[in-house]
Amino acid sequence: MYSFSFSADTDAYKAWLWRQFYYKEKKLYFEGGKKWKTALFIVIPILMLLAYRANGKANNLFVAGLLSLGPLSWLVSHFAKRSQLKKQIKDYAGSKLFQIAIDEDGLIYQTENSQTTLKWSYFSQYEEFDDTFTLYAKEKGAAPVVLPLHGIADNGPMKELVYQHVKPKSE
């Protein structure tokens, strides 16, 4: 059995949350051939504005305005998600230390008041971020479980347990 203590009110935890947020945003807009689509989605309205500036036709301005709605909605969505994450970090009340134990059977979360055991069969997929795993439950709507392994010197055996028992998240 491998175990470690971790506080969710530490700077490392907050830094991990921001890393995960920006990783997901980057993956959403720029990975797997999306880079060119994103660039075109942003550049075409600018080109239409330049066309309006060059010849003064209102059609170009109207089209540029319509095409600008897409990138503006992305920007608003990004800042809304960012604001929600800031609020989540600020309002997080669970600043007490908790212990996570990992073994062949599953995970055990333990605080001074409670203990929860989650079997490996509870999880359907995992996603890996810089020595951190997000484990997704099979149940729809269940909160994902985060294993912040980046603060542990020898986390190889713990990673192997995740690799053995849970399949990676498919795109």
PDB file of C-alpha atoms in Angstrom:
ATOM      1  CA  MET A   1       0.000   0.000   0.000  1.00  0.00           C
ATOM      2  CA  TYR A   2       1.269   3.452  -0.936  1.00  0.00           C
ATOM      3  CA  SER A   3      -0.021   6.534   0.843  1.00  0.00           C
ATOM      4  CA  PHE A   4       0.625  10.244   1.099  1.00  0.00           C
ATOM      5  CA  SER A   5      -0.830  13.303   2.819  1.00  0.00           C
ATOM      6  CA  PHE A   6      -2.077  16.308   0.949  1.00  0.00           C
ATOM      7  CA  SER A   7      -3.904  19.522   1.738  1.00  0.00           C
ATOM      8  CA  ALA A   8      -6.273  20.965  -0.827  1.00  0.00           C
ATOM      9  CA  ASP A   9      -5.571  24.462   0.447  1.00  0.00           C
ATOM     10  CA  THR A  10      -1.914  24.499  -0.599  1.00  0.00           C
ATOM     11  CA  ASP A  11      -0.306  26.503  -3.360  1.00  0.00           C
ATOM     12  CA  ALA A  12       0.645  23.252  -5.111  1.00  0.00           C
ATOM     13  CA  TYR A  13      -3.012  22.236  -5.321  1.00  0.00           C
ATOM     14  CA  LYS A  14      -4.044  25.649  -6.640  1.00  0.00           C
ATOM     15  CA  ALA A  15      -1.226  25.599  -9.200  1.00  0.00           C
ATOM     16  CA  TRP A  16      -2.349  22.137 -10.287  1.00  0.00           C
ATOM     17  CA  LEU A  17      -5.926  23.377 -10.788  1.00  0.00           C
ATOM     18  CA  TRP A  18      -4.694  26.210 -13.020  1.00  0.00           C
ATOM     19  CA  ARG A  19      -2.385  23.887 -14.979  1.00  0.00           C
ATOM     20  CA  GLN A  20      -5.238  21.477 -15.593  1.00  0.00           C
ATOM     21  CA  PHE A  21      -7.570  24.306 -16.648  1.00  0.00           C
ATOM     22  CA  TYR A  22      -5.144  25.731 -19.199  1.00  0.00           C
ATOM     23  CA  TYR A  23      -4.182  22.251 -20.411  1.00  0.00           C
ATOM     24  CA  LYS A  24      -7.832  21.451 -21.156  1.00  0.00           C
ATOM     25  CA  GLU A  25      -8.368  24.816 -22.855  1.00  0.00           C
ATOM     26  CA  LYS A  26      -5.273  24.315 -25.022  1.00  0.00           C
ATOM     27  CA  LYS A  27      -6.376  20.796 -25.897  1.00  0.00           C
ATOM     28  CA  LEU A  28      -9.890  21.997 -26.728  1.00  0.00           C
ATOM     29  CA  TYR A  29      -8.779  24.665 -29.206  1.00  0.00           C
ATOM     30  CA  PHE A  30      -5.340  23.722 -30.513  1.00  0.00           C
ATOM     31  CA  GLU A  31      -4.615  19.977 -30.495  1.00  0.00           C
ATOM     32  CA  GLY A  32      -5.313  17.342 -33.119  1.00  0.00           C
ATOM     33  CA  GLY A  33      -5.657  19.552 -36.192  1.00  0.00           C
ATOM     34  CA  LYS A  34      -7.773  22.137 -34.373  1.00  0.00           C
ATOM     35  CA  LYS A  35      -4.953  24.664 -34.538  1.00  0.00           C
ATOM     36  CA  TRP A  36      -5.754  25.590 -38.170  1.00  0.00           C
ATOM     37  CA  LYS A  37      -9.505  25.671 -37.581  1.00  0.00           C
ATOM     38  CA  THR A  38      -9.023  27.954 -34.592  1.00  0.00           C
ATOM     39  CA  ALA A  39      -6.666  30.221 -36.516  1.00  0.00           C
ATOM     40  CA  LEU A  40      -9.108  30.494 -39.428  1.00  0.00           C
ATOM     41  CA  PHE A  41     -12.006  31.077 -37.068  1.00  0.00           C
ATOM     42  CA  ILE A  42     -10.126  34.070 -35.639  1.00  0.00           C
ATOM     43  CA  VAL A  43      -8.459  35.367 -38.826  1.00  0.00           C
ATOM     44  CA  ILE A  44     -11.470  35.376 -41.207  1.00  0.00           C
ATOM     45  CA  PRO A  45     -13.412  38.091 -39.293  1.00  0.00           C
ATOM     46  CA  ILE A  46     -10.250  40.219 -39.241  1.00  0.00           C
ATOM     47  CA  LEU A  47      -9.848  39.796 -43.001  1.00  0.00           C
ATOM     48  CA  MET A  48     -13.473  40.800 -43.527  1.00  0.00           C
ATOM     49  CA  LEU A  49     -12.912  43.938 -41.435  1.00  0.00           C
ATOM     50  CA  LEU A  50      -9.863  44.736 -43.549  1.00  0.00           C
ATOM     51  CA  ALA A  51     -11.953  44.207 -46.714  1.00  0.00           C
ATOM     52  CA  TYR A  52     -14.533  46.665 -45.365  1.00  0.00           C
ATOM     53  CA  ARG A  53     -11.793  49.168 -44.584  1.00  0.00           C
ATOM     54  CA  ALA A  54     -10.391  48.783 -48.120  1.00  0.00           C
ATOM     55  CA  ASN A  55     -13.593  49.159 -50.141  1.00  0.00           C
ATOM     56  CA  GLY A  56     -16.178  50.442 -47.645  1.00  0.00           C
ATOM     57  CA  LYS A  57     -18.940  47.957 -48.559  1.00  0.00           C
ATOM     58  CA  ALA A  58     -21.396  47.410 -45.717  1.00  0.00           C
ATOM     59  CA  ASN A  59     -21.760  43.734 -46.689  1.00  0.00           C
ATOM     60  CA  ASN A  60     -18.182  43.102 -45.565  1.00  0.00           C
ATOM     61  CA  LEU A  61     -18.840  44.817 -42.228  1.00  0.00           C
ATOM     62  CA  PHE A  62     -22.025  42.804 -41.675  1.00  0.00           C
ATOM     63  CA  VAL A  63     -20.273  39.509 -42.479  1.00  0.00           C
ATOM     64  CA  ALA A  64     -17.311  40.460 -40.271  1.00  0.00           C
ATOM     65  CA  GLY A  65     -19.720  41.191 -37.427  1.00  0.00           C
ATOM     66  CA  LEU A  66     -21.453  37.844 -37.814  1.00  0.00           C
ATOM     67  CA  LEU A  67     -18.166  35.959 -38.075  1.00  0.00           C
ATOM     68  CA  SER A  68     -16.849  37.759 -34.990  1.00  0.00           C
ATOM     69  CA  LEU A  69     -19.618  36.251 -32.852  1.00  0.00           C
ATOM     70  CA  GLY A  70     -17.826  32.868 -32.824  1.00  0.00           C
ATOM     71  CA  PRO A  71     -14.452  34.054 -31.474  1.00  0.00           C
ATOM     72  CA  LEU A  72     -16.205  36.417 -29.043  1.00  0.00           C
ATOM     73  CA  SER A  73     -18.303  33.555 -27.675  1.00  0.00           C
ATOM     74  CA  TRP A  74     -15.101  31.517 -27.186  1.00  0.00           C
ATOM     75  CA  LEU A  75     -13.538  34.400 -25.309  1.00  0.00           C
ATOM     76  CA  VAL A  76     -16.598  34.921 -23.104  1.00  0.00           C
ATOM     77  CA  SER A  77     -16.776  31.176 -22.422  1.00  0.00           C
ATOM     78  CA  HIS A  78     -13.082  31.060 -21.479  1.00  0.00           C
ATOM     79  CA  PHE A  79     -13.399  33.962 -19.042  1.00  0.00           C
ATOM     80  CA  ALA A  80     -16.577  32.494 -17.543  1.00  0.00           C
ATOM     81  CA  LYS A  81     -14.806  29.160 -16.898  1.00  0.00           C
ATOM     82  CA  ARG A  82     -11.788  31.028 -15.517  1.00  0.00           C
ATOM     83  CA  SER A  83     -13.990  33.060 -13.181  1.00  0.00           C
ATOM     84  CA  GLN A  84     -15.741  29.906 -11.997  1.00  0.00           C
ATOM     85  CA  LEU A  85     -12.377  28.284 -11.218  1.00  0.00           C
ATOM     86  CA  LYS A  86     -11.242  31.387  -9.297  1.00  0.00           C
ATOM     87  CA  LYS A  87     -14.429  31.250  -7.231  1.00  0.00           C
ATOM     88  CA  GLN A  88     -13.972  27.520  -6.627  1.00  0.00           C
ATOM     89  CA  ILE A  89     -10.432  28.076  -5.352  1.00  0.00           C
ATOM     90  CA  LYS A  90     -11.455  31.043  -3.200  1.00  0.00           C
ATOM     91  CA  ASP A  91     -14.477  29.324  -1.682  1.00  0.00           C
ATOM     92  CA  TYR A  92     -12.803  25.977  -1.065  1.00  0.00           C
ATOM     93  CA  ALA A  93     -13.474  25.155   2.565  1.00  0.00           C
ATOM     94  CA  GLY A  94     -11.660  21.828   2.754  1.00  0.00           C
ATOM     95  CA  SER A  95      -8.316  23.136   3.903  1.00  0.00           C
ATOM     96  CA  LYS A  96      -7.670  20.230   6.271  1.00  0.00           C
ATOM     97  CA  LEU A  97      -5.080  17.611   5.503  1.00  0.00           C
ATOM     98  CA  PHE A  98      -6.250  14.346   4.031  1.00  0.00           C
ATOM     99  CA  GLN A  99      -4.517  11.045   3.466  1.00  0.00           C
ATOM    100  CA  ILE A 100      -4.746   9.105   0.219  1.00  0.00           C
ATOM    101  CA  ALA A 101      -3.796   5.429   0.214  1.00  0.00           C
ATOM    102  CA  ILE A 102      -3.502   3.484  -3.019  1.00  0.00           C
ATOM    103  CA  ASP A 103      -3.291  -0.300  -3.236  1.00  0.00           C
ATOM    104  CA  GLU A 104      -4.334  -3.210  -5.466  1.00  0.00           C
ATOM    105  CA  ASP A 105      -7.966  -2.880  -4.328  1.00  0.00           C
ATOM    106  CA  GLY A 106      -8.433   0.848  -4.946  1.00  0.00           C
ATOM    107  CA  LEU A 107      -8.170   4.215  -3.203  1.00  0.00           C
ATOM    108  CA  ILE A 108      -8.789   5.157   0.403  1.00  0.00           C
ATOM    109  CA  TYR A 109      -9.387   8.834   1.251  1.00  0.00           C
ATOM    110  CA  GLN A 110      -9.083   9.537   4.938  1.00  0.00           C
ATOM    111  CA  THR A 111      -9.543  12.750   6.937  1.00  0.00           C
ATOM    112  CA  GLU A 112      -9.735  13.199  10.661  1.00  0.00           C
ATOM    113  CA  ASN A 113     -13.537  12.789  10.457  1.00  0.00           C
ATOM    114  CA  SER A 114     -14.175  10.234   7.727  1.00  0.00           C
ATOM    115  CA  GLN A 115     -12.841   7.518   5.462  1.00  0.00           C
ATOM    116  CA  THR A 116     -13.965   6.623   1.937  1.00  0.00           C
ATOM    117  CA  THR A 117     -12.916   3.558  -0.034  1.00  0.00           C
ATOM    118  CA  LEU A 118     -13.230   3.551  -3.820  1.00  0.00           C
ATOM    119  CA  LYS A 119     -12.580   0.299  -5.685  1.00  0.00           C
ATOM    120  CA  TRP A 120     -10.807   0.400  -9.049  1.00  0.00           C
ATOM    121  CA  SER A 121     -14.009  -0.871 -10.660  1.00  0.00           C
ATOM    122  CA  TYR A 122     -15.657   2.457  -9.687  1.00  0.00           C
ATOM    123  CA  PHE A 123     -13.517   4.256 -12.287  1.00  0.00           C
ATOM    124  CA  SER A 124     -14.024   4.049 -16.030  1.00  0.00           C
ATOM    125  CA  GLN A 125     -11.184   6.253 -17.344  1.00  0.00           C
ATOM    126  CA  TYR A 126      -8.259   8.425 -16.308  1.00  0.00           C
ATOM    127  CA  GLU A 127      -6.557  11.486 -17.719  1.00  0.00           C
ATOM    128  CA  GLU A 128      -2.943  12.276 -16.872  1.00  0.00           C
ATOM    129  CA  PHE A 129      -1.527  15.782 -16.374  1.00  0.00           C
ATOM    130  CA  ASP A 130       2.088  16.379 -15.215  1.00  0.00           C
ATOM    131  CA  ASP A 131       2.194  13.638 -12.542  1.00  0.00           C
ATOM    132  CA  THR A 132      -1.453  14.148 -11.671  1.00  0.00           C
ATOM    133  CA  PHE A 133      -4.314  11.846 -12.524  1.00  0.00           C
ATOM    134  CA  THR A 134      -7.964  12.705 -12.873  1.00  0.00           C
ATOM    135  CA  LEU A 135     -10.009   9.533 -12.454  1.00  0.00           C
ATOM    136  CA  TYR A 136     -13.521   9.567 -13.907  1.00  0.00           C
ATOM    137  CA  ALA A 137     -16.282   7.486 -12.344  1.00  0.00           C
ATOM    138  CA  LYS A 138     -18.499   5.128 -14.330  1.00  0.00           C
ATOM    139  CA  GLU A 139     -21.580   6.785 -12.855  1.00  0.00           C
ATOM    140  CA  LYS A 140     -22.793   9.704 -14.909  1.00  0.00           C
ATOM    141  CA  GLY A 141     -22.562  13.008 -13.037  1.00  0.00           C
ATOM    142  CA  ALA A 142     -20.190  11.729 -10.341  1.00  0.00           C
ATOM    143  CA  ALA A 143     -17.346  14.085  -9.476  1.00  0.00           C
ATOM    144  CA  PRO A 144     -13.933  13.050 -10.785  1.00  0.00           C
ATOM    145  CA  VAL A 145     -11.246  12.023  -8.312  1.00  0.00           C
ATOM    146  CA  VAL A 146      -7.916  13.822  -8.454  1.00  0.00           C
ATOM    147  CA  LEU A 147      -4.665  12.099  -7.522  1.00  0.00           C
ATOM    148  CA  PRO A 148      -2.036  14.848  -7.160  1.00  0.00           C
ATOM    149  CA  LEU A 149       1.096  12.674  -7.400  1.00  0.00           C
ATOM    150  CA  HIS A 150       3.447  15.504  -8.418  1.00  0.00           C
ATOM    151  CA  GLY A 151       4.457  16.161  -4.795  1.00  0.00           C
ATOM    152  CA  ILE A 152       5.658  12.599  -4.190  1.00  0.00           C
ATOM    153  CA  ALA A 153       9.274  11.728  -4.877  1.00  0.00           C
ATOM    154  CA  ASP A 154       8.778   8.077  -5.892  1.00  0.00           C
ATOM    155  CA  ASN A 155       5.338   7.960  -7.472  1.00  0.00           C
ATOM    156  CA  GLY A 156       6.143   5.317 -10.108  1.00  0.00           C
ATOM    157  CA  PRO A 157       4.447   2.393  -8.306  1.00  0.00           C
ATOM    158  CA  MET A 158       1.301   4.479  -7.758  1.00  0.00           C
ATOM    159  CA  LYS A 159       1.191   5.410 -11.446  1.00  0.00           C
ATOM    160  CA  GLU A 160       1.561   1.751 -12.386  1.00  0.00           C
ATOM    161  CA  LEU A 161      -1.475   0.871 -10.267  1.00  0.00           C
ATOM    162  CA  VAL A 162      -3.563   3.429 -12.140  1.00  0.00           C
ATOM    163  CA  TYR A 163      -2.251   2.193 -15.504  1.00  0.00           C
ATOM    164  CA  GLN A 164      -3.091  -1.419 -14.582  1.00  0.00           C
ATOM    165  CA  HIS A 165      -6.624  -0.887 -13.295  1.00  0.00           C
ATOM    166  CA  VAL A 166      -8.077   2.059 -15.251  1.00  0.00           C
ATOM    167  CA  LYS A 167      -8.046   2.696 -18.984  1.00  0.00           C
ATOM    168  CA  PRO A 168      -6.944   6.067 -20.420  1.00  0.00           C
ATOM    169  CA  LYS A 169      -9.603   8.564 -21.458  1.00  0.00           C
ATOM    170  CA  SER A 170     -10.325   8.377 -25.156  1.00  0.00           C
ATOM    171  CA  GLU A 171     -10.694  11.573 -27.136  1.00  0.00           C
TER     172      GLU A 171
END
